[in-house]
CSV table of C-alpha atoms in Angstrom, one decimal:
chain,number,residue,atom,x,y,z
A,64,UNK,CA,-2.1,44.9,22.1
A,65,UNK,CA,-4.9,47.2,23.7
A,66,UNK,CA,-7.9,45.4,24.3
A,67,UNK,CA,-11.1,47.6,25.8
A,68,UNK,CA,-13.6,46.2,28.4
A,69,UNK,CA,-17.0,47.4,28.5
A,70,UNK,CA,-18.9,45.9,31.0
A,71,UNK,CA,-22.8,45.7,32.2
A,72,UNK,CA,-24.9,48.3,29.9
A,73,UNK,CA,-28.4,47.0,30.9
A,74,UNK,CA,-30.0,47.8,27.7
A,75,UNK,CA,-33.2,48.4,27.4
A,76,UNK,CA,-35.8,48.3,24.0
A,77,UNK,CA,-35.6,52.2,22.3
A,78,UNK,CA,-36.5,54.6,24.2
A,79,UNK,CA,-37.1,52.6,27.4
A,80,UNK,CA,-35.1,54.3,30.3
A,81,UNK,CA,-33.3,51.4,33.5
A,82,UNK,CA,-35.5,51.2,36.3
A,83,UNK,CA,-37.3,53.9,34.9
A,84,UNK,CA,-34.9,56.4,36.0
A,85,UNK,CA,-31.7,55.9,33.8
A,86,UNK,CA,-31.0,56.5,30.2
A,87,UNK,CA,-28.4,53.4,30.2
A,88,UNK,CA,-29.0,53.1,26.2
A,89,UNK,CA,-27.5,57.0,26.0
A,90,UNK,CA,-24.8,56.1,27.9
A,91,UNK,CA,-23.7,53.4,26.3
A,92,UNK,CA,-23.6,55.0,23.2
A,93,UNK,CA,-21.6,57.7,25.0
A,94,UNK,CA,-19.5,54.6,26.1
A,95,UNK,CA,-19.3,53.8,22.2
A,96,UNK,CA,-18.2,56.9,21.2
A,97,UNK,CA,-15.6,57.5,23.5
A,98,UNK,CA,-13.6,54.3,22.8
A,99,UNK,CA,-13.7,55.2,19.2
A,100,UNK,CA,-12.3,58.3,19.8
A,101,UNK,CA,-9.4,56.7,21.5
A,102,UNK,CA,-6.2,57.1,19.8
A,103,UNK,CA,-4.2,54.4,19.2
A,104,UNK,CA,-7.2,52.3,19.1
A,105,UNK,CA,-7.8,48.9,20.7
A,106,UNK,CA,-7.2,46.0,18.9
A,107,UNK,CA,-10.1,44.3,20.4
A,108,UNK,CA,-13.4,45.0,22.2
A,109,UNK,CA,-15.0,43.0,25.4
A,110,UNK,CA,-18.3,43.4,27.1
A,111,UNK,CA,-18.4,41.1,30.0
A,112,UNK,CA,-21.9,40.2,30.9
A,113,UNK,CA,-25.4,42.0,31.3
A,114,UNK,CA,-25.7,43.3,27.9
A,115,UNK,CA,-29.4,43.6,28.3
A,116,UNK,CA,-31.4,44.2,31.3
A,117,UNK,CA,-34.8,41.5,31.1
A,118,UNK,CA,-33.5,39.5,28.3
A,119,UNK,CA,-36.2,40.5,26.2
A,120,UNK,CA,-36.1,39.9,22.3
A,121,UNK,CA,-36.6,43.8,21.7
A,122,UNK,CA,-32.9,44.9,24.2
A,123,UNK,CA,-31.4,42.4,22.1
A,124,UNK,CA,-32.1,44.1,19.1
A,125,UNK,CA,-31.2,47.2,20.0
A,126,UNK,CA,-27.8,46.1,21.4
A,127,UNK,CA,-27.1,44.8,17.9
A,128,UNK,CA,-27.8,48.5,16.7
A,129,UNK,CA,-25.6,50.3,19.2
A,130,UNK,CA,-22.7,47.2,19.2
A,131,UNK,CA,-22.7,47.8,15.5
A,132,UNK,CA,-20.8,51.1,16.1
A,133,UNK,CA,-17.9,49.8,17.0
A,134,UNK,CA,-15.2,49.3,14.9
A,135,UNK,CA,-12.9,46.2,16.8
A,136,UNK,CA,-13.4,42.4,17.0
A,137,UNK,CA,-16.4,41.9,19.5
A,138,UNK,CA,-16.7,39.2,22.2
A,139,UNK,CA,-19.2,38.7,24.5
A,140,UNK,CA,-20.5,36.7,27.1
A,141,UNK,CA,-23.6,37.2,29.0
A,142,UNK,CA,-24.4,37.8,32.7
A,143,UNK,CA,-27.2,37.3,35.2
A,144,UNK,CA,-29.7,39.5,33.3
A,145,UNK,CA,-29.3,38.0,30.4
A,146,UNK,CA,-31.2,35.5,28.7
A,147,UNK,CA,-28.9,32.1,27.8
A,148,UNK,CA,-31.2,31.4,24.5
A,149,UNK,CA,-31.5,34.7,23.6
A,150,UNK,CA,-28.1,35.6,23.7
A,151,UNK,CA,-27.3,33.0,21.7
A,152,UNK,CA,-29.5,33.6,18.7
A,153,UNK,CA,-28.9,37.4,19.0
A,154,UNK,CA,-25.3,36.6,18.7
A,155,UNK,CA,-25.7,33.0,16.5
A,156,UNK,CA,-23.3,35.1,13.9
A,157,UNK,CA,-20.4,35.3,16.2
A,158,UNK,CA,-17.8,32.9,15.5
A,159,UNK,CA,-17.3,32.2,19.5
A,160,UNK,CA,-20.9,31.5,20.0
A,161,UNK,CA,-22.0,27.8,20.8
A,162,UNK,CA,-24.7,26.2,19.7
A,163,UNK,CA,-26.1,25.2,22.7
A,164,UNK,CA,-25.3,24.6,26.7
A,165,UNK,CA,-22.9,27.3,28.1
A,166,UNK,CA,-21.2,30.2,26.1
A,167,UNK,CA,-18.0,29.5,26.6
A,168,UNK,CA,-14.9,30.7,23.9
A,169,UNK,CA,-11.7,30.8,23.2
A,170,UNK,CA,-10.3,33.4,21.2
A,171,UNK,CA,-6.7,33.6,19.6
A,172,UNK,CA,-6.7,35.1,16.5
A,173,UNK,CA,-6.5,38.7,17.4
A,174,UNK,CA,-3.1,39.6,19.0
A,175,UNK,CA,-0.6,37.8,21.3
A,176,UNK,CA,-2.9,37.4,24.0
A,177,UNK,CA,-5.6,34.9,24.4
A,178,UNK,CA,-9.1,35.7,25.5
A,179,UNK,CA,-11.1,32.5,27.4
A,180,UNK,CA,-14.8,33.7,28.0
A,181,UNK,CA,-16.2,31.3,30.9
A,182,UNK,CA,-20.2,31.8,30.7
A,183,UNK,CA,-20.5,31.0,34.6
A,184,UNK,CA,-24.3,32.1,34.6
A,185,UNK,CA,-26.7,30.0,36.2
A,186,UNK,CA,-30.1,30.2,34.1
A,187,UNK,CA,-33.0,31.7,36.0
A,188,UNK,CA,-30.8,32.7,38.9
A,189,UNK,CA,-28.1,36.0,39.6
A,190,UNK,CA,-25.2,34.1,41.3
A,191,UNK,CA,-22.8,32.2,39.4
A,192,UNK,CA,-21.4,29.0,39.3
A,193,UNK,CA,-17.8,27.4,38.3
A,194,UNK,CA,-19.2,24.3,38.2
A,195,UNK,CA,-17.7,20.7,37.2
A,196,UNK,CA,-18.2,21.3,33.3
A,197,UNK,CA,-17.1,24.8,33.6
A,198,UNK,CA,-13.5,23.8,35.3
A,199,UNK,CA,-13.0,21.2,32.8
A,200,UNK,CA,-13.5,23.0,30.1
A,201,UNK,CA,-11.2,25.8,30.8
A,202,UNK,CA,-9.0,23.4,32.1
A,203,UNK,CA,-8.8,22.0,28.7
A,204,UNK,CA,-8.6,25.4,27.4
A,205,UNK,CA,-5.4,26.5,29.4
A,206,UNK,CA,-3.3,23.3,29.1
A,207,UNK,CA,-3.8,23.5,24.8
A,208,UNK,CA,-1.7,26.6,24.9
A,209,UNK,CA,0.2,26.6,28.3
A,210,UNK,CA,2.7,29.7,27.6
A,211,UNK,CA,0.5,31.9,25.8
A,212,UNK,CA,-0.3,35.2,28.1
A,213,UNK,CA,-4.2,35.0,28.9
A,214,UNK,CA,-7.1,36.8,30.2
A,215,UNK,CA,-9.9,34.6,31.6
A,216,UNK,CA,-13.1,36.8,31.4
A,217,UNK,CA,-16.4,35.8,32.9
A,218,UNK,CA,-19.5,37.7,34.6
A,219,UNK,CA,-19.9,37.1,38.3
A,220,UNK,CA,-16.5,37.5,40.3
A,221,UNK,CA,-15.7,34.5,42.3
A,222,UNK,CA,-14.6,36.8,45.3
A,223,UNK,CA,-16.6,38.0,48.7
A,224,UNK,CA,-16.0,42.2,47.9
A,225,UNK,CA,-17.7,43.4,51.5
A,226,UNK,CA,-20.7,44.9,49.5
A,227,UNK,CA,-23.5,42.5,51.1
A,228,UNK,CA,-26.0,43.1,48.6
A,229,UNK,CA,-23.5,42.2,46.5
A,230,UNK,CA,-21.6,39.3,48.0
A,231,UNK,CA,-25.1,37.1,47.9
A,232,UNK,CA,-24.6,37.0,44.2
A,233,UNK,CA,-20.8,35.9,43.3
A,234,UNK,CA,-19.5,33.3,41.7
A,235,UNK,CA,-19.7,30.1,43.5
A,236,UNK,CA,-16.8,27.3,44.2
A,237,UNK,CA,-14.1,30.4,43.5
A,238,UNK,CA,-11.4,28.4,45.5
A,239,UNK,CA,-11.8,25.7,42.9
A,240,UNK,CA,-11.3,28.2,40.0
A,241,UNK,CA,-8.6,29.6,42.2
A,242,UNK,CA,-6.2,26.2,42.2
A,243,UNK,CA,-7.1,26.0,39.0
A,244,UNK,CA,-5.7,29.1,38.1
A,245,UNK,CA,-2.7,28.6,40.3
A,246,UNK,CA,-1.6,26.1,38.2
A,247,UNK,CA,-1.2,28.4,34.7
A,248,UNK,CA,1.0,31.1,35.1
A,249,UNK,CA,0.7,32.8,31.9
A,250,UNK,CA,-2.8,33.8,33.6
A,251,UNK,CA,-2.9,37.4,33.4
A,252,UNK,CA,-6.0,38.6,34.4
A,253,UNK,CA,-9.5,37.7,35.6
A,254,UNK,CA,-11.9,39.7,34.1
A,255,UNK,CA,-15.0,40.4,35.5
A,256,UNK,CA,-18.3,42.3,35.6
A,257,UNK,CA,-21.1,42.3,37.8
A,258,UNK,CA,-20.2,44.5,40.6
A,259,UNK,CA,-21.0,48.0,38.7
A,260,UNK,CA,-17.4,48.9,40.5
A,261,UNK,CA,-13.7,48.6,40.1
A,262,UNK,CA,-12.0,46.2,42.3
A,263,UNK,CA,-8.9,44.2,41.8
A,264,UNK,CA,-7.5,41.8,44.0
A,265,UNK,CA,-4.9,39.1,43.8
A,266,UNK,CA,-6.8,35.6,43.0
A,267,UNK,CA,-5.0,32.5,42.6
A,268,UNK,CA,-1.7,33.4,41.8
A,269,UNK,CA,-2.7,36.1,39.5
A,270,UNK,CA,-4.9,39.1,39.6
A,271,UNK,CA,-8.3,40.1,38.9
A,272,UNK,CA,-10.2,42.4,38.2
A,273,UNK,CA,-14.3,43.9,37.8
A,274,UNK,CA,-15.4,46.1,35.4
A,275,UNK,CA,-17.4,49.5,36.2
A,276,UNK,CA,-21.1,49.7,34.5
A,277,UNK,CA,-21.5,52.2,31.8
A,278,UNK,CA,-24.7,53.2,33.4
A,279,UNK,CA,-24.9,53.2,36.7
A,280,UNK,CA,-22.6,52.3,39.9
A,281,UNK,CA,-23.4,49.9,43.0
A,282,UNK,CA,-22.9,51.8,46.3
A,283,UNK,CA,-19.8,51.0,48.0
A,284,UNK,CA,-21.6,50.4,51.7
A,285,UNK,CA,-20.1,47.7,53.6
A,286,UNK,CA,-22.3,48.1,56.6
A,287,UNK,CA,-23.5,44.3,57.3
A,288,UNK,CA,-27.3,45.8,57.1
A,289,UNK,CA,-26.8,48.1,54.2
A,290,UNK,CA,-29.9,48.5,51.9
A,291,UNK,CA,-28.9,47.9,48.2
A,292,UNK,CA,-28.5,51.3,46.1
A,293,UNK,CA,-26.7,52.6,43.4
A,294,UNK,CA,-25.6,55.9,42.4
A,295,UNK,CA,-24.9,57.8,38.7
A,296,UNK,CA,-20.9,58.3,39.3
A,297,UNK,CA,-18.9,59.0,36.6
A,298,UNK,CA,-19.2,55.8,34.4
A,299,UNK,CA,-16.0,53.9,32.7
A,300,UNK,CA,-14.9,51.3,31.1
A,301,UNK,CA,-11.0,49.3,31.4
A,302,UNK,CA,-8.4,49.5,29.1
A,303,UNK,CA,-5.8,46.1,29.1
A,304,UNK,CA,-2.1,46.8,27.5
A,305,UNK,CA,-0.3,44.1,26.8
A,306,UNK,CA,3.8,44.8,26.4
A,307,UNK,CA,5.8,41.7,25.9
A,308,UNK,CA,8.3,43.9,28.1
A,309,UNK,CA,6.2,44.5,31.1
A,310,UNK,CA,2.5,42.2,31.2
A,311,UNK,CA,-0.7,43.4,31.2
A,312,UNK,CA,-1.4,46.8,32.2
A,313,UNK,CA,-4.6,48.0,33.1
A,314,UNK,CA,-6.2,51.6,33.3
A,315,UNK,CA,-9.6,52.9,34.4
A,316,UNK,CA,-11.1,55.1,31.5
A,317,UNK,CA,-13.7,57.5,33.0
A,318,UNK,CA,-16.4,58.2,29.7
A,319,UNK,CA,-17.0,61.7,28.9
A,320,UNK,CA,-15.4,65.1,28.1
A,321,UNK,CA,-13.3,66.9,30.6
A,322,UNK,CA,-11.6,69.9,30.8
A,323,UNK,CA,-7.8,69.6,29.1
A,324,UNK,CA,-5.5,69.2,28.3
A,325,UNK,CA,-3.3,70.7,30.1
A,326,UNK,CA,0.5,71.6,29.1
A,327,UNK,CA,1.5,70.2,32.5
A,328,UNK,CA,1.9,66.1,33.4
């Protein structure tokens, strides 16, 4: 089973540029393009948080437009930047979306691995929160199907990465989603968002992992007074690969066209 992450677009209404500097809707579309040109294709598409960047009615509809293109089973869950009630009508069509409080799913239909999206967003506000409803729910969630492999995606990470621009904006009580985790072995992975960066780390028996933006990536400055700032690296997106012989692999796809290939590995 391959499933694709995409992670943190920040789209904006058509013709609208990020920050007034990026053209984040472009690359996503670039990002759209590439996966379908990946060959064998994935079974099933993520995007794991900040969709749109001001939650406004008019990003939502224009991530409906690009998100049309792709071809795979879609699920979503939204980050800091978006906005909980507009998510949720924008993607009222979705079978995973709630009606109302958090936008938490569970998803098993689409291959032998199960996808939990934990919507640990806190309303108004860019840190997260695994708060007391969140843990019981995905407690609930693991214990119904206790030896099926599973990846637990959710926006914030619940982990201190050294960025400290960064760091002020995780995912609060991690150590509780941490035991929790400890307890389900057939926990893959953690996926995350957030960050604009790849990182992986082991978390609570199992490991995790943050998706890179498809627009534009956080500085990786670790200095304890470093000024936020972000950079136009190569964007990517993450590829999962699920073999009943060997787990859950993951690769780093950088987007775009490079020179190759070679007849040389």
């Amino acid at each position: 089973m391959l499933i694709a992450q995409l992670s943190d677009p920040h789209l904006r209404p058509k013709g609208v540029l990020y920050h007034g500097i990026v053209d984040s809707n472009a690359m996503f579309a670039a990002a759209i393009e590439h996966l379908n040109g990946l060959s064998p294709q994935p079974d099933l598409v993520l995007v794991s948080g900040d969709i749109v960047d001001e939650g406004a009615p008019a990003e939502y509809e224009f991530a409906r437009e690009l998100l049309s293109a792709i071809r795979q089973p879609l699920l979503v869950i939204p980050g800091n930047h978006d906005e909980r009630e507009a998510f949720r009508r924008s993607f009222a069509d979705f079978d995973t979306t709630s009606r109302s409080g958090p936008l938490h799913f569970a998803a098993g239909d689409f291959g032998p691995v199960r996808i939990l999206g934990v919507d640990v967003t806190v309303p108004g506000l860019h840190h997260g929160d695994f708060d007391d409803d969140a843990a019981a729910w995905l407690e609930q969630q693991l214990a119904a199907a206790p030896g099926r492999p599973t990846i637990v995606m959710m926006h914030q990470p619940p982990f201190a990465c050294g960025i400290p621009y960064v760091d002020e904006y995780w995912c609060r009580n991690g150590e509780r989603l941490a035991a929790l985790i400890a307890r389900f072995p057939n926990v893959e992975r953690i996926a995350c968002g957030h960050v604009h960066r790849f990182m992986q780390l082991r978390f609570g028996g199992t490991l995790l992992c943050t998706a890179p933006s498809t627009t534009t990536a956080i500085a990786l400055r670790f200095q304890a007074d470093a000024e936020p700032a972000s950079y136009l690296e190569p964007p990517a997106f993450l590829l999962h690969h699920w073999k009943e012989d060997a787990g859950l692999v993951t690769h780093l796809v950088p987007i775009g066209r490079f020179p190759g290939p070679f007849d040389f590995a």
